[in-house]
Coordinates of C-alpha atoms and ligand atoms in Angstrom, one line a residue:
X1 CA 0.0 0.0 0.0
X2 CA 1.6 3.2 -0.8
X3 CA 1.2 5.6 1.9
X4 CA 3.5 8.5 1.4
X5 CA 4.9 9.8 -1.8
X6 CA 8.5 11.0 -1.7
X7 CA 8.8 14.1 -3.4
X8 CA 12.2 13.7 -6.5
X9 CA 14.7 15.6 -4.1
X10 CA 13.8 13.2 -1.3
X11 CA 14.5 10.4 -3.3
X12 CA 17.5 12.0 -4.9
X13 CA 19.1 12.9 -1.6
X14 CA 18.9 9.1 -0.3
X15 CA 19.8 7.5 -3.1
X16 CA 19.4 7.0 -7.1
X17 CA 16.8 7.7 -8.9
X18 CA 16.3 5.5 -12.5
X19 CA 14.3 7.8 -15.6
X20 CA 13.9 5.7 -18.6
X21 CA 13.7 8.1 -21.6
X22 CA 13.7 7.3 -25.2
X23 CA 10.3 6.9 -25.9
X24 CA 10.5 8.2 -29.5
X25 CA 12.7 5.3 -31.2
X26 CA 11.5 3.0 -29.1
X27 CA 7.8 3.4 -30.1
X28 CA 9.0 3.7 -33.5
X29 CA 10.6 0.3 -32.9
X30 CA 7.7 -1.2 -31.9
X31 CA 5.7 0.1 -34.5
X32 CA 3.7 2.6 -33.5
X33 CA 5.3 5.9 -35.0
X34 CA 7.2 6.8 -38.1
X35 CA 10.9 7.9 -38.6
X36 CA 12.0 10.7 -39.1
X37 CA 8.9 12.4 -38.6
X38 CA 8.4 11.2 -35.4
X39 CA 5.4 13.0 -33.9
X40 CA 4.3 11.1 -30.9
X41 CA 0.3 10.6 -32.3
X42 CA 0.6 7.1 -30.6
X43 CA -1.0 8.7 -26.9
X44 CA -3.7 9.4 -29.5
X45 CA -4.0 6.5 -32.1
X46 CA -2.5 3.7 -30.1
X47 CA -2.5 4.8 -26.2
X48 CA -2.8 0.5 -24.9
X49 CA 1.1 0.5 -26.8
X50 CA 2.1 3.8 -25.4
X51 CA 0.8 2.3 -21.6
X52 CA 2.5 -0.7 -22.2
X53 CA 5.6 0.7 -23.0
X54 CA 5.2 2.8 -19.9
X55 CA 4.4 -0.6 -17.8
X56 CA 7.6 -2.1 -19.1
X57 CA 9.9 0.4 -18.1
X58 CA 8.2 0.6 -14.6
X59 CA 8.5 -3.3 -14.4
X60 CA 12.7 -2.2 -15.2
X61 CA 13.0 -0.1 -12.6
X62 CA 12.1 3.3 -13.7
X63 CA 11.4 5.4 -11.0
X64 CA 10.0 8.4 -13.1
X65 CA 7.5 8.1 -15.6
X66 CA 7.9 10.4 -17.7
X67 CA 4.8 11.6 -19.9
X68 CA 5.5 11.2 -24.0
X69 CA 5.2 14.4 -25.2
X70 CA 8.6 15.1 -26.9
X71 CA 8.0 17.0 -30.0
X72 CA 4.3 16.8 -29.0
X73 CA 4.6 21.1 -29.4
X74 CA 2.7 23.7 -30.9
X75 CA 5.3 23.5 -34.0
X76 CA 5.7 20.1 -34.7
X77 CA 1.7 19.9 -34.9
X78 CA 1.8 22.6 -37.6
X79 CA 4.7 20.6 -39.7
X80 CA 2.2 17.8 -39.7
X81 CA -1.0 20.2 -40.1
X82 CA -3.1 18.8 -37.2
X83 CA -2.5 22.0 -34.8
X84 CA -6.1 20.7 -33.8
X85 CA -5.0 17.7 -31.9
X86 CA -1.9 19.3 -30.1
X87 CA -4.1 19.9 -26.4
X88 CA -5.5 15.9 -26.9
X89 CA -2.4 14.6 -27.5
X90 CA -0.5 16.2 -24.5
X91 CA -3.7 15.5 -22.1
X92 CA -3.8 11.9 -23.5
X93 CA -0.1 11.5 -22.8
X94 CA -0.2 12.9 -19.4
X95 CA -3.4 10.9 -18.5
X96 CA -1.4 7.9 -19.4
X97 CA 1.7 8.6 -17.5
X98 CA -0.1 9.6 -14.7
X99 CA -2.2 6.1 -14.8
X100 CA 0.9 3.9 -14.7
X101 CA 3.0 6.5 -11.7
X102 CA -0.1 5.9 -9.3
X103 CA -0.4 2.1 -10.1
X104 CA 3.5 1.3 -8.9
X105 CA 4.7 -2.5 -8.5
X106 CA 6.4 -1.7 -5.4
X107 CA 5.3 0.0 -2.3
X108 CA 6.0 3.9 -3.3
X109 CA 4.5 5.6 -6.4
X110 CA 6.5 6.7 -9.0
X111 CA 7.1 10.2 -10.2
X112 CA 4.8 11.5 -12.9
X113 CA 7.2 13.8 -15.2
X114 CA 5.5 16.4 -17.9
X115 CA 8.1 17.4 -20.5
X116 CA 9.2 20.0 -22.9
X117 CA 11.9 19.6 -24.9
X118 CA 13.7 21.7 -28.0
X119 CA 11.3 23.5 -29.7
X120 CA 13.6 23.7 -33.3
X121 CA 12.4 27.4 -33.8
X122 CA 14.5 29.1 -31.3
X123 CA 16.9 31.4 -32.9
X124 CA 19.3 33.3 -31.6
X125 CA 18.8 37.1 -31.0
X126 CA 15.7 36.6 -32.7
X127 CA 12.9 37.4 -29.8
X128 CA 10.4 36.9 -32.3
X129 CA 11.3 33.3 -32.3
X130 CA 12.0 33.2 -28.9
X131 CA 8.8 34.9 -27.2
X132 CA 6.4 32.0 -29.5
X133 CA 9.0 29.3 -28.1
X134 CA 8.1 30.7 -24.9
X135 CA 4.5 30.4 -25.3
X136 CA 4.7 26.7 -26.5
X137 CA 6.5 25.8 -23.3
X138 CA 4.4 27.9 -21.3
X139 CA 0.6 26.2 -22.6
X140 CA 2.6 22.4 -22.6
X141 CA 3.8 23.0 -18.4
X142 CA -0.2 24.4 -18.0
X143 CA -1.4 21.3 -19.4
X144 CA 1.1 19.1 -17.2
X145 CA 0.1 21.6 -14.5
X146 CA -3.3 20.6 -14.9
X147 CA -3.1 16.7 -15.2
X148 CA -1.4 16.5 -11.9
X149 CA 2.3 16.0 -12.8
X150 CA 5.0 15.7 -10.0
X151 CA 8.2 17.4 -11.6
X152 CA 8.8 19.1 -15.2
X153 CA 11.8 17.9 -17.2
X154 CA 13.6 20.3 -19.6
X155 CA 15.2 18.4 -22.2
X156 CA 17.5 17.8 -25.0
X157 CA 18.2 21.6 -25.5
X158 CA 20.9 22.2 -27.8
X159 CA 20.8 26.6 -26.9
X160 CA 21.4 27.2 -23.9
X161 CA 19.3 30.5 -24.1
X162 CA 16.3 27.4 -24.5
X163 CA 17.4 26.1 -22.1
X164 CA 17.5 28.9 -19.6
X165 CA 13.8 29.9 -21.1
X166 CA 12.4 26.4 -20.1
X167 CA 13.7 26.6 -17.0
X168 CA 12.0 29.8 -16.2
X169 CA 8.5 28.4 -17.6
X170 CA 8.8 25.8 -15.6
X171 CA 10.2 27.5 -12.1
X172 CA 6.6 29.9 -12.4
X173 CA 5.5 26.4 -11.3
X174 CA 7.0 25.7 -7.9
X175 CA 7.1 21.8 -9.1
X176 CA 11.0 20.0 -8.8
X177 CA 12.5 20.8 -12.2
X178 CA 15.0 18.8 -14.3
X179 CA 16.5 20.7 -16.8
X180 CA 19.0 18.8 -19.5
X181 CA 21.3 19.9 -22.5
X182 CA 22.1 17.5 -25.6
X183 CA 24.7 19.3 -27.5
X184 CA 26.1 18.7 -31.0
X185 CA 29.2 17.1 -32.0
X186 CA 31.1 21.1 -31.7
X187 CA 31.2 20.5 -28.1
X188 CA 29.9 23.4 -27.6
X189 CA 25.9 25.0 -27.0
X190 CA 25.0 26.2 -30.4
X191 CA 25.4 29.8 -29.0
X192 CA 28.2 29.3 -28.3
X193 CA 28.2 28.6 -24.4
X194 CA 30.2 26.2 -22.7
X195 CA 28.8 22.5 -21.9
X196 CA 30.0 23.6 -18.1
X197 CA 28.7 27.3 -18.3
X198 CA 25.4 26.3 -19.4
X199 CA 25.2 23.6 -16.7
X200 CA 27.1 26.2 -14.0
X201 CA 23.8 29.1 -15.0
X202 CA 21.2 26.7 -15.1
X203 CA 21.8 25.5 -11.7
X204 CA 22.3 29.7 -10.6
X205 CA 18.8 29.8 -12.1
X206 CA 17.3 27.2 -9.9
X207 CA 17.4 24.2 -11.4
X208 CA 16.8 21.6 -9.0
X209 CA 18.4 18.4 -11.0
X210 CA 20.9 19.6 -14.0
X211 CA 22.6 17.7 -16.7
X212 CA 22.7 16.3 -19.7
X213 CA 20.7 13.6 -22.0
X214 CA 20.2 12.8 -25.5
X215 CA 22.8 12.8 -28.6
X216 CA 25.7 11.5 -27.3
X217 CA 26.5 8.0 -25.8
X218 CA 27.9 6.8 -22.5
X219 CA 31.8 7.7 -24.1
X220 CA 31.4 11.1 -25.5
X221 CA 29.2 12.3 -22.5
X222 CA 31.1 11.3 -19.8
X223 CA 34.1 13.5 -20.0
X224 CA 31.9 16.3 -19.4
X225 CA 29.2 14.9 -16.5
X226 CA 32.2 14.4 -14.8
X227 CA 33.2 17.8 -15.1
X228 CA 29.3 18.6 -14.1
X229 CA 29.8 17.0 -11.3
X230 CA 32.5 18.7 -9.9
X231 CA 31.5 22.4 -10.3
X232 CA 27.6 22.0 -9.2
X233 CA 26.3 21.4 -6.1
X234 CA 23.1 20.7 -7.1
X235 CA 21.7 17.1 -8.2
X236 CA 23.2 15.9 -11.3
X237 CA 21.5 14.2 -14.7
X238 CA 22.9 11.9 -16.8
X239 CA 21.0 10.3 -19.4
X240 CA 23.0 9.1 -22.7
X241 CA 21.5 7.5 -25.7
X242 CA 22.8 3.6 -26.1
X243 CA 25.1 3.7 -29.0
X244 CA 29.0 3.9 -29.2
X245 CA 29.8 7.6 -30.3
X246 CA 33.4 8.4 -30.3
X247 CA 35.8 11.1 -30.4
X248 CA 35.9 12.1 -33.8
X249 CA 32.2 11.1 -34.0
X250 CA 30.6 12.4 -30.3
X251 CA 27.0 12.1 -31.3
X252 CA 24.6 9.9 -33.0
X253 CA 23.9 12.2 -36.0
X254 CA 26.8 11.4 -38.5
X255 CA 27.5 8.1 -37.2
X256 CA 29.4 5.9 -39.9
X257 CA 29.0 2.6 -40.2
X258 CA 31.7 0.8 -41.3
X259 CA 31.0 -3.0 -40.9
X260 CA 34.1 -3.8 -40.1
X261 CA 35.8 -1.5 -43.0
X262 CA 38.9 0.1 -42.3
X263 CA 39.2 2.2 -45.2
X264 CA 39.1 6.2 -44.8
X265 CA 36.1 7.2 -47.3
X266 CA 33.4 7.5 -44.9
X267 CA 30.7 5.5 -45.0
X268 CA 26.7 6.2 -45.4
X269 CA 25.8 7.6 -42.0
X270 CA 23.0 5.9 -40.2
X271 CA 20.7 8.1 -38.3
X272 CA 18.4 7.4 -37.4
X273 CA 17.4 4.0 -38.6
X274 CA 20.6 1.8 -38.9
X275 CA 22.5 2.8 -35.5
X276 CA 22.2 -0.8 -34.5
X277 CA 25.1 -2.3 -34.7
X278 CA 26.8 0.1 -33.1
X279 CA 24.0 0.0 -29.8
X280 CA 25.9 -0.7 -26.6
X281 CA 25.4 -3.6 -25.3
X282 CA 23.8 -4.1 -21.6
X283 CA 27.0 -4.1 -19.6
X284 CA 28.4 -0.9 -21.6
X285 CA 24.9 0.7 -20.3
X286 CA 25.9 -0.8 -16.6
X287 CA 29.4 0.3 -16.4
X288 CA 28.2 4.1 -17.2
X289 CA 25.7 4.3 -14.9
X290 CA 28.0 2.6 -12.0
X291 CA 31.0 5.3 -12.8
X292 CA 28.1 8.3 -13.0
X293 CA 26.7 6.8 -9.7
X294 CA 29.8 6.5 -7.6
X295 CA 31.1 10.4 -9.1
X296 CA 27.4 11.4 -7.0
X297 CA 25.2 11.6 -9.6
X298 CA 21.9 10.3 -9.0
X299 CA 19.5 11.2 -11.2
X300 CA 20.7 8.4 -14.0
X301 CA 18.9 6.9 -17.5
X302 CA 18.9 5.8 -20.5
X303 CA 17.4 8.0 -23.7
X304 CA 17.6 7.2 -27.1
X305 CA 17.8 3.3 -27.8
X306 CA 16.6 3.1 -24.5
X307 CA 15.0 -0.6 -23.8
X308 CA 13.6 -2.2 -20.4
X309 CA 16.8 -4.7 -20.6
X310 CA 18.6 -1.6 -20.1
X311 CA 17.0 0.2 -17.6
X312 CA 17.1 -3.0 -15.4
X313 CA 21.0 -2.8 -16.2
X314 CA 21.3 0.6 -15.1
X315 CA 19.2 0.4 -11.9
X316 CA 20.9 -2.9 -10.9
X317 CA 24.2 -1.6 -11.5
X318 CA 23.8 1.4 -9.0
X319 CA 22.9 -1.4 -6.4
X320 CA 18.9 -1.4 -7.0
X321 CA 16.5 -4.5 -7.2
X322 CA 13.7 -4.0 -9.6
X323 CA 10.6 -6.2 -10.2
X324 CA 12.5 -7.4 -13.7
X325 CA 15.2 -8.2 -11.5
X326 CA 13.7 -12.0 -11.9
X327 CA 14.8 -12.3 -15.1
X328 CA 17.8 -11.1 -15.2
X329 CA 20.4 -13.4 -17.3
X330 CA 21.1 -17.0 -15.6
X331 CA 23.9 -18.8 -17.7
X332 CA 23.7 -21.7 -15.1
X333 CA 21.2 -23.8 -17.0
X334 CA 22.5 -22.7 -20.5
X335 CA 21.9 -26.0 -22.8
X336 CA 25.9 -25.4 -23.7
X337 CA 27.7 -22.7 -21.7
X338 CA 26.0 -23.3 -18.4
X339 CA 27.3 -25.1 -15.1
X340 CA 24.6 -27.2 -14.6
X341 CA 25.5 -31.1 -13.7
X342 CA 22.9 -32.3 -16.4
X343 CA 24.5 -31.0 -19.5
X344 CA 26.2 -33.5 -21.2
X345 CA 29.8 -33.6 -21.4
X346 CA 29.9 -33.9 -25.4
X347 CA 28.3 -31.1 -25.3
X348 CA 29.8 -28.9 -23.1
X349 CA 33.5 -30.2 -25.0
X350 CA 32.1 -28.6 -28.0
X351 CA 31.7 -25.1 -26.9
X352 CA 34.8 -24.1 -28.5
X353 CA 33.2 -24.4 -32.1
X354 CA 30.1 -23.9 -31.4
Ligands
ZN401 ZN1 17.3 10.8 -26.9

């Protein structure tokens, strides 16, 4: 029976706390949204998948359910002319996030999250722009407001004048606010801020739980949640997307794939529908949210690429046992590779070829 609530800064000041993100490719995965265009209709056309998919990241471990309204905006409605459906699809998605965060498996309820996100109209020192990004944020919080949310998360902006604007919507509030930055492969916000000075101002601004998600994976984020870490005193975020970005490559956008290839003409890039073979496997996913746990960072997910298999990884690795937990990988009775007396010798023997 679930008595008391904790509100996200409770929670995060006694221990981790797991957000599964990643909604958009993994709806598309499933079948339920196209590429590309990715407009997040399915709280609308297919809300039993959307629930579901909620349901399975709650069974994972997910402390935070966060409601699927990325690119769910004011905008994105207009590129796709159904404007119209923009308030339905935002209630619909919070109704549905809000349904799974009071039905928890365990004892507590989770945390039901409303979201913004980058809006893709803001321009620099262009207030026009700006003031009608504003307004999109604004009528999305009201909505979130309105369907009983817990905490607002900020996400995947790649200005950190967005950013800071999101932050303010969603501090007229009062709710906990999580506020995260997903810049490009320069390194650098595209106005030309600092990773660490956009992070260092958001948290002056009163953000409670900053950091970053989206666009870069486990190896290319690091470095700098690390320096994060260091220089805020406020909760830290860390939420990468599950493929293996590198150096010369630190998001997911112009990811080559070279199949082995060693050759120097680059290859096709893959975004966004042939990153799988570079996804990160589980234990990758594990290792990155061990090292982001023991630096102090508590707030810890997975976005992009993001499947239950993984959250379970993530919240097991900072110590957590999660319903899924259950089923979690048990070699032992492996037909072949497993320790189990019954398995036949001539068969174990051959495991070498196998
Ligand atoms: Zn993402």
């Amino acid at each position: 029976m679930s008595n008391k609530k904790r509100n996200l800064i409770e929670r995060l000041d006694s221990g981790p706390v797991i957000c599964a993100e990643g909604f958009l490719f993994e709806i598309e995965k499933r079948g339920y949204m196209a590429s590309g265009e990715f407009v997040p209709m399915v709280s609308l056309e297919n809300p039993e998948a959307l629930e579901n998919l909620h349901k399975d990241f709650q069974h994972a471990g997910s402390d935070i359910v966060q409601a699927f309204t990325y690119n769910g905006h004011r905008e994105k409605m207009r590129v796709i002319g159904k404007e119209e459906l923009l308030e339905p699809l935002n209630r619909a998605a919070l109704k549905i996030a809000k349904k799974v965060a009071t039905n928890p498996l365990g004892k507590e309820q989770n945390l039901m999250a409303g979201n913004i996100s980058n809006s893709n109209i803001w321009k620099q020192d262009d207030k026009k722009s700006q003031l009608e990004v504003e307004k999109m944020f604004r009528e999305m919080v009201g909505w979130a407001v309105d369907e009983g949310a817990d905490i607002l998360i900020g996400e995947t902006f790649y200005y950190a004048e967005e950013a800071y604007a999101a932050l303010r919507v969603m501090k007229e509030t009062k709710l906990p606010s999580v506020i995260t930055i997903a810049p490009y492969g320069e390194n650098i916000m595209r106005d030309g801020i600092s990773i660490l000075d956009t992070c260092k101002e958001l948290e002056q601004r009163g953000g409670d739980v900053v950091g970053m998600n989206c666009h870069r994976g486990p190896d290319t984020m690091m470095p700098y949640l690390r320096e994060v870490r260091k220089s805020l005193k406020c909760h830290v975020a860390g939420l990468p997307i599950t493929y293996r970005t590198t150096k010369n490559h630190p998001t997911f956008f112009n990811l080559p794939d070279n199949n082995g290839c060693t050759c120097k003409t680059p290859h096709e890039t893959t975004f966004p529908t042939a990153l799988d073979p570079m996804q990160c496997n589980r234990y990758e996913i594990g290792k990155f949210a061990k090292e982001a746990f023991d630096l102090g960072i508590n707030y810890i997910g997975v976005c992009c690429g993001a499947t239950p298999m993984l959250i379970r990884e993530v919240a097991e690795s900072v110590g957590l046992k999660v319903p899924a937990s259950r089923y979690r990988e048990n070699m032992e009775n492996h037909y072949m590779f497993g320790k189990n007396r019954r398995i036949p010798k001539h068969i174990k023997d051959y495991r070498g070829k196998a």
